[in-house]
């Protein structure tokens, strides 16, 4: 019996992609082996983070890098760094930000449920831009400029293709002219691999990526890449600081006057990262960066082929491929005519989950009668299972 069966759980065949609520991505055996090896001995976490950070910096083109407990943790920590900088007293007070730079400017069209992670650092959003008229709605660059004051800690910029929002390079230009950093939520913007460097190159001061999505690292890992001074603040607010000023490995910072004192367990301490995650993320990131979008795309298409063939000729079902613009991960769209099939897309989703083995599919467009198969987290054997079960469910519904 497996670990999940022992707990009375049925493992799911994941045709829904690298979804956090299902466990994220599938780690390569090389990543799992590195994690097991890392867990077998001890190293100082600050030194391990410095080595990992150097590798992240090299891969992203940023000044510095850091391993966080997920992209959302990266947003919280990055915001805390923008608020406190290297001010130990400010670090000590977070998330109470009264009297500190505690506003984050954001375009209305960029608001999303994950931005809670930014607000968790004790800041308030200052929203700019329109959601409707004129045109499709949007932001004027001067609105961002006018919202930046001496209370502004950062401008937040999730990468969403919302019509009318001001693009990142221009946001960075406006913010930097006023000495304010820009934080980019690029959690799910991989692949394409070019995005590992793109947002840093476009001027972002801090960029977060999920480690547990396309990178294929541990589910509870993520990357922060950006300015060295902000990453230094992140490290001080994140790592366990059960240290004595006399023996602290970074005591030179205090002695040299760069830090007012030793910061102790700070704002980021509840988001700790283990050595296994740091090493696992690093191995996964190197493997991902060395890979190829084209090779992956061909492999993903090939994985969808048997599923597409299995649905051929089923009444009321139309199948097509969709490669989202700028995102080289093909989806198999299954358009379900509820009358001819005898069930809605939602009913098909539920039937697949209730079956043996349970299968999860993409349900983002279910209200339009569409389900989709995402090949990212499937193995070849599982592909066959999805092909057979999906065919059975779509025929049986009638
Ligand atoms: C997944 C996601 C996050 C959270 O990332 P984690 O690595 O799971 O913490 C944040 N923002 C966006 C846009 C995401 O898609």
mmCIF file of C-alpha atoms and ligand atoms in Angstrom:
data_model
loop_
_atom_site.group_PDB
_atom_site.id
_atom_site.type_symbol
_atom_site.label_atom_id
_atom_site.label_comp_id
_atom_site.label_asym_id
_atom_site.label_seq_id
_atom_site.Cartn_x
_atom_site.Cartn_y
_atom_site.Cartn_z
ATOM 1 C CA UNK A 1 0.000 0.000 0.000
ATOM 2 C CA UNK A 2 1.222 3.487 -0.800
ATOM 3 C CA UNK A 3 1.484 6.391 1.628
ATOM 4 C CA UNK A 4 -1.735 7.938 0.343
ATOM 5 C CA UNK A 5 -3.738 4.673 0.294
ATOM 6 C CA UNK A 6 -2.633 4.079 3.884
ATOM 7 C CA UNK A 7 -4.319 7.372 4.747
ATOM 8 C CA UNK A 8 -7.452 6.355 2.892
ATOM 9 C CA UNK A 9 -6.784 8.703 -0.043
ATOM 10 C CA UNK A 10 -7.012 7.903 -3.744
ATOM 11 C CA UNK A 11 -4.124 9.396 -5.776
ATOM 12 C CA UNK A 12 -5.370 11.557 -8.633
ATOM 13 C CA UNK A 13 -4.320 11.427 -12.252
ATOM 14 C CA UNK A 14 -3.533 15.086 -12.834
ATOM 15 C CA UNK A 15 -4.581 16.301 -16.282
ATOM 16 C CA UNK A 16 -5.228 19.784 -14.902
ATOM 17 C CA UNK A 17 -1.650 21.132 -14.964
ATOM 18 C CA UNK A 18 0.652 22.298 -12.188
ATOM 19 C CA UNK A 19 -2.141 23.212 -9.788
ATOM 20 C CA UNK A 20 -1.124 23.954 -6.220
ATOM 21 C CA UNK A 21 -4.322 22.502 -4.803
ATOM 22 C CA UNK A 22 -3.453 19.112 -6.346
ATOM 23 C CA UNK A 23 0.200 19.216 -5.333
ATOM 24 C CA UNK A 24 1.851 21.263 -8.086
ATOM 25 C CA UNK A 25 4.358 19.546 -10.318
ATOM 26 C CA UNK A 26 5.987 16.145 -10.638
ATOM 27 C CA UNK A 27 9.574 16.212 -9.403
ATOM 28 C CA UNK A 28 12.227 14.479 -11.485
ATOM 29 C CA UNK A 29 14.035 11.559 -9.761
ATOM 30 C CA UNK A 30 17.237 13.675 -9.875
ATOM 31 C CA UNK A 31 15.476 16.381 -7.812
ATOM 32 C CA UNK A 32 14.121 13.842 -5.314
ATOM 33 C CA UNK A 33 17.560 12.230 -4.942
ATOM 34 C CA UNK A 34 19.187 15.613 -4.302
ATOM 35 C CA UNK A 35 16.575 16.414 -1.640
ATOM 36 C CA UNK A 36 17.149 13.081 0.105
ATOM 37 C CA UNK A 37 20.899 13.675 0.072
ATOM 38 C CA UNK A 38 20.507 17.236 1.366
ATOM 39 C CA UNK A 39 18.367 16.010 4.256
ATOM 40 C CA UNK A 40 21.068 13.615 5.410
ATOM 41 C CA UNK A 41 23.516 16.265 6.641
ATOM 42 C CA UNK A 42 23.630 19.805 8.020
ATOM 43 C CA UNK A 43 24.838 23.097 6.557
ATOM 44 C CA UNK A 44 24.386 26.718 7.681
ATOM 45 C CA UNK A 45 21.186 27.859 5.947
ATOM 46 C CA UNK A 46 22.501 31.391 5.347
ATOM 47 C CA UNK A 47 25.490 30.030 3.414
ATOM 48 C CA UNK A 48 23.296 27.608 1.471
ATOM 49 C CA UNK A 49 20.963 30.470 0.540
ATOM 50 C CA UNK A 50 23.956 32.531 -0.641
ATOM 51 C CA UNK A 51 25.109 29.729 -2.952
ATOM 52 C CA UNK A 52 21.577 29.154 -4.235
ATOM 53 C CA UNK A 53 21.115 32.896 -4.641
ATOM 54 C CA UNK A 54 24.256 33.155 -6.777
ATOM 55 C CA UNK A 55 22.928 30.417 -9.074
ATOM 56 C CA UNK A 56 19.514 32.121 -9.296
ATOM 57 C CA UNK A 57 21.222 35.425 -10.096
ATOM 58 C CA UNK A 58 23.190 33.821 -12.900
ATOM 59 C CA UNK A 59 20.117 32.146 -14.407
ATOM 60 C CA UNK A 60 17.859 35.208 -14.145
ATOM 61 C CA UNK A 61 20.385 37.960 -14.843
ATOM 62 C CA UNK A 62 19.469 39.599 -11.528
ATOM 63 C CA UNK A 63 21.971 41.040 -9.020
ATOM 64 C CA UNK A 64 20.915 38.506 -6.406
ATOM 65 C CA UNK A 65 18.560 35.620 -5.779
ATOM 66 C CA UNK A 66 16.891 33.786 -2.925
ATOM 67 C CA UNK A 67 14.856 30.615 -2.353
ATOM 68 C CA UNK A 68 11.451 31.233 -0.778
ATOM 69 C CA UNK A 69 8.616 28.930 0.281
ATOM 70 C CA UNK A 70 6.604 29.669 -2.867
ATOM 71 C CA UNK A 71 5.878 32.663 -5.057
ATOM 72 C CA UNK A 72 3.278 33.940 -2.588
ATOM 73 C CA UNK A 73 5.870 33.903 0.205
ATOM 74 C CA UNK A 74 8.178 35.757 -2.172
ATOM 75 C CA UNK A 75 5.566 38.479 -2.606
ATOM 76 C CA UNK A 76 5.166 38.880 1.173
ATOM 77 C CA UNK A 77 8.913 38.889 1.807
ATOM 78 C CA UNK A 78 9.684 41.148 -1.132
ATOM 79 C CA UNK A 79 7.118 43.659 0.086
ATOM 80 C CA UNK A 80 8.553 43.504 3.616
ATOM 81 C CA UNK A 81 11.996 44.242 2.156
ATOM 82 C CA UNK A 82 10.647 47.264 0.268
ATOM 83 C CA UNK A 83 9.070 48.573 3.488
ATOM 84 C CA UNK A 84 11.936 47.965 5.929
ATOM 85 C CA UNK A 85 15.080 47.987 3.793
ATOM 86 C CA UNK A 86 18.011 47.427 6.176
ATOM 87 C CA UNK A 87 16.357 49.298 9.080
ATOM 88 C CA UNK A 88 16.402 46.824 11.976
ATOM 89 C CA UNK A 89 13.817 48.739 13.989
ATOM 90 C CA UNK A 90 11.410 48.685 11.047
ATOM 91 C CA UNK A 91 12.024 44.946 10.550
ATOM 92 C CA UNK A 92 11.235 44.424 14.207
ATOM 93 C CA UNK A 93 7.875 46.192 13.898
ATOM 94 C CA UNK A 94 6.484 44.441 10.830
ATOM 95 C CA UNK A 95 3.707 43.752 9.965
ATOM 96 C CA UNK A 96 2.833 46.955 11.869
ATOM 97 C CA UNK A 97 3.787 49.573 9.302
ATOM 98 C CA UNK A 98 2.321 52.693 10.918
ATOM 99 C CA UNK A 99 4.621 55.606 10.131
ATOM 100 C CA UNK A 100 6.669 53.590 7.616
ATOM 101 C CA UNK A 101 6.415 53.610 3.829
ATOM 102 C CA UNK A 102 3.338 51.433 3.813
ATOM 103 C CA UNK A 103 1.571 51.958 0.499
ATOM 104 C CA UNK A 104 1.866 49.834 -2.618
ATOM 105 C CA UNK A 105 0.640 51.241 -5.903
ATOM 106 C CA UNK A 106 -1.191 48.781 -8.156
ATOM 107 C CA UNK A 107 -3.157 49.086 -11.374
ATOM 108 C CA UNK A 108 -6.814 48.152 -10.840
ATOM 109 C CA UNK A 109 -6.698 45.758 -13.767
ATOM 110 C CA UNK A 110 -3.915 43.860 -11.999
ATOM 111 C CA UNK A 111 -5.768 43.151 -8.751
ATOM 112 C CA UNK A 112 -6.079 39.399 -8.169
ATOM 113 C CA UNK A 113 -6.620 36.953 -5.324
ATOM 114 C CA UNK A 114 -2.877 36.293 -4.901
ATOM 115 C CA UNK A 115 -2.207 39.950 -4.065
ATOM 116 C CA UNK A 116 -3.318 39.137 -0.514
ATOM 117 C CA UNK A 117 0.321 37.974 -0.111
ATOM 118 C CA UNK A 118 1.503 41.556 -0.668
ATOM 119 C CA UNK A 119 -1.034 43.041 1.738
ATOM 120 C CA UNK A 120 0.049 40.485 4.369
ATOM 121 C CA UNK A 121 3.202 42.586 4.901
ATOM 122 C CA UNK A 122 1.051 45.317 6.443
ATOM 123 C CA UNK A 123 0.768 47.590 3.423
ATOM 124 C CA UNK A 124 -2.328 49.106 1.848
ATOM 125 C CA UNK A 125 -2.922 49.184 -1.884
ATOM 126 C CA UNK A 126 -3.310 52.486 -3.677
ATOM 127 C CA UNK A 127 -5.275 51.496 -6.789
ATOM 128 C CA UNK A 128 -5.036 53.411 -10.038
ATOM 129 C CA UNK A 129 -6.679 53.034 -13.454
ATOM 130 C CA UNK A 130 -10.105 52.133 -14.758
ATOM 131 C CA UNK A 131 -11.892 48.848 -15.269
ATOM 132 C CA UNK A 132 -14.371 50.087 -17.868
ATOM 133 C CA UNK A 133 -14.766 53.050 -20.204
ATOM 134 C CA UNK A 134 -12.781 54.468 -21.988
ATOM 135 C CA UNK A 135 -12.193 51.545 -24.301
ATOM 136 C CA UNK A 136 -11.653 48.296 -22.462
ATOM 137 C CA UNK A 137 -10.578 50.259 -19.422
ATOM 138 C CA UNK A 138 -7.022 50.678 -18.318
ATOM 139 C CA UNK A 139 -4.429 52.872 -16.711
ATOM 140 C CA UNK A 140 -2.792 56.097 -17.848
ATOM 141 C CA UNK A 141 0.915 56.298 -17.008
ATOM 142 C CA UNK A 142 0.355 59.643 -15.252
ATOM 143 C CA UNK A 143 -2.051 57.920 -12.836
ATOM 144 C CA UNK A 144 0.792 55.681 -11.621
ATOM 145 C CA UNK A 145 3.145 58.662 -11.366
ATOM 146 C CA UNK A 146 0.595 60.714 -9.410
ATOM 147 C CA UNK A 147 -0.068 57.881 -6.930
ATOM 148 C CA UNK A 148 3.593 57.613 -5.893
ATOM 149 C CA UNK A 149 4.356 59.646 -2.766
ATOM 150 C CA UNK A 150 6.875 59.540 0.091
ATOM 151 C CA UNK A 151 4.642 56.815 1.625
ATOM 152 C CA UNK A 152 5.056 54.478 -1.353
ATOM 153 C CA UNK A 153 7.019 51.304 -0.585
ATOM 154 C CA UNK A 154 6.684 49.720 -4.028
ATOM 155 C CA UNK A 155 4.683 49.367 -7.203
ATOM 156 C CA UNK A 156 3.245 45.864 -7.618
ATOM 157 C CA UNK A 157 2.934 44.418 -11.092
ATOM 158 C CA UNK A 158 1.524 40.951 -11.634
ATOM 159 C CA UNK A 159 2.048 39.751 -15.199
ATOM 160 C CA UNK A 160 -1.530 39.590 -16.424
ATOM 161 C CA UNK A 161 -2.515 40.436 -19.983
ATOM 162 C CA UNK A 162 -5.214 42.830 -18.804
ATOM 163 C CA UNK A 163 -6.129 45.170 -21.668
ATOM 164 C CA UNK A 164 -5.074 48.746 -21.132
ATOM 165 C CA UNK A 165 -2.664 48.247 -18.239
ATOM 166 C CA UNK A 166 0.678 50.034 -18.499
ATOM 167 C CA UNK A 167 3.384 47.538 -19.520
ATOM 168 C CA UNK A 168 6.198 46.635 -17.122
ATOM 169 C CA UNK A 169 9.073 48.572 -18.766
ATOM 170 C CA UNK A 170 7.065 51.794 -18.580
ATOM 171 C CA UNK A 171 5.935 51.084 -14.994
ATOM 172 C CA UNK A 172 9.603 50.607 -14.027
ATOM 173 C CA UNK A 173 10.600 53.862 -15.711
ATOM 174 C CA UNK A 174 7.900 55.804 -13.824
ATOM 175 C CA UNK A 175 8.669 54.156 -10.453
ATOM 176 C CA UNK A 176 12.470 54.402 -10.750
ATOM 177 C CA UNK A 177 12.272 58.104 -11.592
ATOM 178 C CA UNK A 178 10.761 58.466 -8.107
ATOM 179 C CA UNK A 179 13.137 56.027 -6.408
ATOM 180 C CA UNK A 180 10.488 53.348 -5.856
ATOM 181 C CA UNK A 181 11.048 49.614 -6.544
ATOM 182 C CA UNK A 182 8.776 47.423 -8.680
ATOM 183 C CA UNK A 183 7.738 43.924 -7.545
ATOM 184 C CA UNK A 184 6.639 41.492 -10.258
ATOM 185 C CA UNK A 185 4.445 38.443 -9.647
ATOM 186 C CA UNK A 186 5.587 36.091 -12.415
ATOM 187 C CA UNK A 187 4.593 32.965 -10.439
ATOM 188 C CA UNK A 188 3.063 31.143 -13.384
ATOM 189 C CA UNK A 189 4.925 32.854 -16.263
ATOM 190 C CA UNK A 190 7.125 29.859 -17.085
ATOM 191 C CA UNK A 191 7.535 28.576 -19.721
ATOM 192 C CA UNK A 192 8.695 30.318 -21.906
ATOM 193 C CA UNK A 193 12.157 29.995 -20.390
ATOM 194 C CA UNK A 194 13.037 33.436 -21.754
ATOM 195 C CA UNK A 195 10.825 34.848 -18.988
ATOM 196 C CA UNK A 196 13.439 33.746 -16.420
ATOM 197 C CA UNK A 197 15.420 36.823 -17.559
ATOM 198 C CA UNK A 198 12.774 38.979 -19.225
ATOM 199 C CA UNK A 199 11.204 40.817 -16.270
ATOM 200 C CA UNK A 200 14.565 41.552 -14.641
ATOM 201 C CA UNK A 201 15.788 42.841 -18.010
ATOM 202 C CA UNK A 202 12.678 45.033 -18.267
ATOM 203 C CA UNK A 203 13.647 46.748 -15.025
ATOM 204 C CA UNK A 204 11.845 44.862 -12.238
ATOM 205 C CA UNK A 205 13.534 45.213 -8.830
ATOM 206 C CA UNK A 206 12.121 41.927 -7.494
ATOM 207 C CA UNK A 207 10.577 39.065 -9.482
ATOM 208 C CA UNK A 208 8.914 35.980 -7.997
ATOM 209 C CA UNK A 209 8.471 32.604 -9.707
ATOM 210 C CA UNK A 210 6.853 29.453 -8.305
ATOM 211 C CA UNK A 211 9.293 26.587 -7.821
ATOM 212 C CA UNK A 212 6.503 24.027 -7.754
ATOM 213 C CA UNK A 213 4.915 24.805 -11.107
ATOM 214 C CA UNK A 214 6.735 24.508 -14.456
ATOM 215 C CA UNK A 215 10.210 24.493 -12.890
ATOM 216 C CA UNK A 216 9.388 21.121 -11.332
ATOM 217 C CA UNK A 217 10.894 21.881 -7.940
ATOM 218 C CA UNK A 218 9.428 21.163 -4.494
ATOM 219 C CA UNK A 219 5.820 22.321 -4.200
ATOM 220 C CA UNK A 220 6.691 24.558 -1.244
ATOM 221 C CA UNK A 221 9.453 26.472 -3.026
ATOM 222 C CA UNK A 222 9.826 29.588 -5.099
ATOM 223 C CA UNK A 223 12.368 32.046 -6.412
ATOM 224 C CA UNK A 224 12.999 35.680 -5.662
ATOM 225 C CA UNK A 225 15.365 37.416 -8.071
ATOM 226 C CA UNK A 226 16.326 41.050 -7.932
ATOM 227 C CA UNK A 227 18.270 43.873 -6.323
ATOM 228 C CA UNK A 228 21.000 42.784 -3.903
ATOM 229 C CA UNK A 229 20.002 45.228 -1.136
ATOM 230 C CA UNK A 230 16.381 44.048 -1.202
ATOM 231 C CA UNK A 231 17.420 40.376 -1.221
ATOM 232 C CA UNK A 232 19.689 41.106 1.783
ATOM 233 C CA UNK A 233 16.679 42.534 3.617
ATOM 234 C CA UNK A 234 14.651 39.443 2.682
ATOM 235 C CA UNK A 235 17.344 37.138 4.091
ATOM 236 C CA UNK A 236 17.487 39.060 7.381
ATOM 237 C CA UNK A 237 13.717 38.997 7.795
ATOM 238 C CA UNK A 238 13.323 35.375 6.696
ATOM 239 C CA UNK A 239 16.030 33.215 8.233
ATOM 240 C CA UNK A 240 15.951 31.956 11.758
ATOM 241 C CA UNK A 241 17.906 34.509 13.825
ATOM 242 C CA UNK A 242 18.451 32.584 17.014
ATOM 243 C CA UNK A 243 21.919 34.167 17.099
ATOM 244 C CA UNK A 244 24.190 36.077 19.494
ATOM 245 C CA UNK A 245 25.576 39.419 18.298
ATOM 246 C CA UNK A 246 29.060 38.282 19.376
ATOM 247 C CA UNK A 247 29.109 35.149 17.204
ATOM 248 C CA UNK A 248 26.622 35.879 14.408
ATOM 249 C CA UNK A 249 28.154 34.951 11.044
ATOM 250 C CA UNK A 250 27.175 38.363 9.639
ATOM 251 C CA UNK A 251 28.267 40.398 12.712
ATOM 252 C CA UNK A 252 30.517 42.464 10.416
ATOM 253 C CA UNK A 253 27.335 44.163 9.141
ATOM 254 C CA UNK A 254 26.666 45.498 12.638
ATOM 255 C CA UNK A 255 30.295 46.265 13.430
ATOM 256 C CA UNK A 256 30.654 48.113 10.116
ATOM 257 C CA UNK A 257 27.544 50.183 10.830
ATOM 258 C CA UNK A 258 25.498 48.852 7.887
ATOM 259 C CA UNK A 259 22.937 47.368 10.306
ATOM 260 C CA UNK A 260 21.802 49.060 13.516
ATOM 261 C CA UNK A 261 21.828 45.736 15.350
ATOM 262 C CA UNK A 262 21.020 42.073 14.938
ATOM 263 C CA UNK A 263 17.494 41.503 13.673
ATOM 264 C CA UNK A 264 15.871 38.540 15.378
ATOM 265 C CA UNK A 265 13.115 36.180 14.171
ATOM 266 C CA UNK A 266 11.341 38.456 11.745
ATOM 267 C CA UNK A 267 8.304 38.853 9.583
ATOM 268 C CA UNK A 268 9.267 36.007 7.246
ATOM 269 C CA UNK A 269 10.056 33.398 9.885
ATOM 270 C CA UNK A 270 6.676 31.602 9.457
ATOM 271 C CA UNK A 271 7.568 31.007 5.781
ATOM 272 C CA UNK A 272 10.735 29.033 6.441
ATOM 273 C CA UNK A 273 12.492 26.967 3.799
ATOM 274 C CA UNK A 274 14.372 23.756 4.582
ATOM 275 C CA UNK A 275 17.707 22.724 3.115
ATOM 276 C CA UNK A 276 15.915 19.975 1.144
ATOM 277 C CA UNK A 277 13.721 22.554 -0.590
ATOM 278 C CA UNK A 278 16.649 24.861 -1.345
ATOM 279 C CA UNK A 279 18.709 22.054 -2.875
ATOM 280 C CA UNK A 280 15.710 20.523 -4.678
ATOM 281 C CA UNK A 281 14.699 23.871 -6.151
ATOM 282 C CA UNK A 282 18.226 24.523 -7.315
ATOM 283 C CA UNK A 283 18.564 21.155 -9.078
ATOM 284 C CA UNK A 284 15.122 21.576 -10.663
ATOM 285 C CA UNK A 285 15.871 25.139 -11.771
ATOM 286 C CA UNK A 286 19.160 24.139 -13.416
ATOM 287 C CA UNK A 287 17.438 21.266 -15.240
ATOM 288 C CA UNK A 288 14.578 23.511 -16.335
ATOM 289 C CA UNK A 289 16.875 26.306 -17.524
ATOM 290 C CA UNK A 290 18.969 23.811 -19.526
ATOM 291 C CA UNK A 291 15.847 22.431 -21.242
ATOM 292 C CA UNK A 292 14.107 23.641 -24.380
ATOM 293 C CA UNK A 293 10.621 25.089 -24.897
ATOM 294 C CA UNK A 294 10.470 23.490 -28.385
ATOM 295 C CA UNK A 295 11.370 20.011 -27.115
ATOM 296 C CA UNK A 296 8.813 20.298 -24.298
ATOM 297 C CA UNK A 297 6.147 21.581 -26.682
ATOM 298 C CA UNK A 298 6.625 18.603 -29.015
ATOM 299 C CA UNK A 299 6.558 16.196 -26.056
ATOM 300 C CA UNK A 300 3.380 17.791 -24.664
ATOM 301 C CA UNK A 301 1.659 17.596 -28.070
ATOM 302 C CA UNK A 302 2.644 13.928 -28.392
ATOM 303 C CA UNK A 303 1.149 13.265 -24.966
ATOM 304 C CA UNK A 304 -2.173 14.729 -26.105
ATOM 305 C CA UNK A 305 -2.283 12.632 -29.317
ATOM 306 C CA UNK A 306 -3.702 9.387 -27.829
ATOM 307 C CA UNK A 307 -6.349 11.340 -25.903
ATOM 308 C CA UNK A 308 -7.413 13.193 -29.041
ATOM 309 C CA UNK A 309 -7.596 9.890 -30.970
ATOM 310 C CA UNK A 310 -9.709 8.264 -28.243
ATOM 311 C CA UNK A 311 -12.339 11.003 -28.507
ATOM 312 C CA UNK A 312 -12.571 10.820 -32.286
ATOM 313 C CA UNK A 313 -16.136 10.350 -33.502
ATOM 314 C CA UNK A 314 -17.928 10.712 -30.141
ATOM 315 C CA UNK A 315 -21.232 12.468 -30.796
ATOM 316 C CA UNK A 316 -21.523 15.975 -29.387
ATOM 317 C CA UNK A 317 -17.793 16.277 -28.713
ATOM 318 C CA UNK A 318 -15.448 18.586 -30.634
ATOM 319 C CA UNK A 319 -11.747 18.459 -29.913
ATOM 320 C CA UNK A 320 -9.094 21.053 -30.728
ATOM 321 C CA UNK A 321 -5.594 22.108 -29.656
ATOM 322 C CA UNK A 322 -4.940 25.445 -28.057
ATOM 323 C CA UNK A 323 -1.518 26.951 -27.399
ATOM 324 C CA UNK A 324 -2.058 30.139 -25.376
ATOM 325 C CA UNK A 325 -0.177 33.102 -26.853
ATOM 326 C CA UNK A 326 3.277 33.416 -25.287
ATOM 327 C CA UNK A 327 2.880 30.171 -23.309
ATOM 328 C CA UNK A 328 4.269 27.067 -25.030
ATOM 329 C CA UNK A 329 2.056 24.530 -23.238
ATOM 330 C CA UNK A 330 -0.625 23.031 -25.521
ATOM 331 C CA UNK A 331 -4.061 22.214 -24.157
ATOM 332 C CA UNK A 332 -6.534 19.743 -25.621
ATOM 333 C CA UNK A 333 -9.880 21.535 -25.593
ATOM 334 C CA UNK A 334 -12.922 19.272 -25.403
ATOM 335 C CA UNK A 335 -16.081 21.110 -26.389
ATOM 336 C CA UNK A 336 -19.119 19.313 -24.971
ATOM 337 C CA UNK A 337 -22.627 19.694 -26.398
ATOM 338 C CA UNK A 338 -24.671 18.940 -23.260
ATOM 339 C CA UNK A 339 -27.724 17.786 -25.224
ATOM 340 C CA UNK A 340 -25.919 15.383 -27.561
ATOM 341 C CA UNK A 341 -23.561 14.147 -24.836
ATOM 342 C CA UNK A 342 -26.273 13.986 -22.191
ATOM 343 C CA UNK A 343 -24.343 15.907 -19.558
ATOM 344 C CA UNK A 344 -22.721 19.279 -18.964
ATOM 345 C CA UNK A 345 -18.996 19.953 -18.803
ATOM 346 C CA UNK A 346 -19.318 20.253 -15.009
ATOM 347 C CA UNK A 347 -20.962 16.800 -14.872
ATOM 348 C CA UNK A 348 -18.111 15.349 -16.947
ATOM 349 C CA UNK A 349 -15.569 16.941 -14.549
ATOM 350 C CA UNK A 350 -17.346 15.376 -11.568
ATOM 351 C CA UNK A 351 -17.708 11.960 -13.251
ATOM 352 C CA UNK A 352 -13.972 11.896 -13.999
ATOM 353 C CA UNK A 353 -13.138 12.790 -10.380
ATOM 354 C CA UNK A 354 -15.523 10.181 -8.994
ATOM 355 C CA UNK A 355 -14.115 7.404 -11.198
ATOM 356 C CA UNK A 356 -11.286 4.952 -10.610
ATOM 357 C CA UNK A 357 -8.671 6.322 -10.699
ATOM 358 C CA UNK A 358 -9.905 9.874 -10.083
ATOM 359 C CA UNK A 359 -8.901 12.202 -12.920
ATOM 360 C CA UNK A 360 -8.658 15.989 -12.612
ATOM 361 C CA UNK A 361 -9.021 18.096 -15.767
ATOM 362 C CA UNK A 362 -8.915 21.831 -16.475
ATOM 363 C CA UNK A 363 -12.299 23.345 -15.626
ATOM 364 C CA UNK A 364 -11.504 27.022 -16.232
ATOM 365 C CA UNK A 365 -14.001 27.246 -19.114
ATOM 366 C CA UNK A 366 -16.561 24.678 -17.930
ATOM 367 C CA UNK A 367 -19.347 27.270 -17.844
ATOM 368 C CA UNK A 368 -18.826 27.614 -21.614
ATOM 369 C CA UNK A 369 -19.124 23.853 -22.071
ATOM 370 C CA UNK A 370 -15.386 23.279 -22.361
ATOM 371 C CA UNK A 371 -13.055 21.061 -20.422
ATOM 372 C CA UNK A 372 -9.342 20.870 -21.209
ATOM 373 C CA UNK A 373 -6.486 18.438 -20.791
ATOM 374 C CA UNK A 374 -3.163 19.918 -19.663
ATOM 375 C CA UNK A 375 -0.283 17.492 -20.373
ATOM 376 C CA UNK A 376 2.301 19.090 -18.029
ATOM 377 C CA UNK A 377 1.844 16.827 -15.010
ATOM 378 C CA UNK A 378 0.874 13.598 -16.837
ATOM 379 C CA UNK A 379 3.060 10.542 -17.377
ATOM 380 C CA UNK A 380 2.743 8.458 -20.555
ATOM 381 C CA UNK A 381 0.913 5.666 -18.671
ATOM 382 C CA UNK A 382 -1.489 8.175 -17.175
ATOM 383 C CA UNK A 383 -2.118 9.593 -20.639
ATOM 384 C CA UNK A 384 -3.534 6.211 -21.660
ATOM 385 C CA UNK A 385 -5.749 6.155 -18.563
ATOM 386 C CA UNK A 386 -7.096 9.642 -19.362
ATOM 387 C CA UNK A 387 -7.749 8.626 -22.988
ATOM 388 C CA UNK A 388 -9.725 5.531 -21.970
ATOM 389 C CA UNK A 389 -11.676 7.069 -19.079
ATOM 390 C CA UNK A 390 -12.565 10.310 -20.874
ATOM 391 C CA UNK A 391 -13.859 8.300 -23.844
ATOM 392 C CA UNK A 392 -15.927 6.097 -21.503
ATOM 393 C CA UNK A 393 -17.401 9.034 -19.591
ATOM 394 C CA UNK A 394 -18.316 11.006 -22.711
ATOM 395 C CA UNK A 395 -19.997 7.961 -24.271
ATOM 396 C CA UNK A 396 -21.726 6.793 -21.084
ATOM 397 C CA UNK A 397 -23.267 10.163 -20.263
ATOM 398 C CA UNK A 398 -25.696 9.645 -23.128
HETATM 399 C C1 LIG B 1 0.511 30.177 -8.339
HETATM 400 C C2 LIG B 1 0.501 31.656 -8.250
HETATM 401 C C3 LIG B 1 0.944 32.302 -7.093
HETATM 402 C C4 LIG B 1 1.388 31.544 -5.864
HETATM 403 O O1 LIG B 1 2.534 30.807 -6.105
HETATM 404 P P1 LIG B 1 3.033 29.722 -5.023
HETATM 405 O O2 LIG B 1 4.368 29.304 -5.548
HETATM 406 O O3 LIG B 1 2.025 28.621 -5.046
HETATM 407 O O4 LIG B 1 3.105 30.397 -3.716
HETATM 408 C C5 LIG B 1 0.961 33.684 -7.077
HETATM 409 N N1 LIG B 1 0.546 34.399 -8.135
HETATM 410 C C6 LIG B 1 0.107 33.815 -9.280
HETATM 411 C C7 LIG B 1 -0.332 34.661 -10.419
HETATM 412 C C8 LIG B 1 0.065 32.418 -9.372
HETATM 413 O O5 LIG B 1 -0.373 31.822 -10.482
#
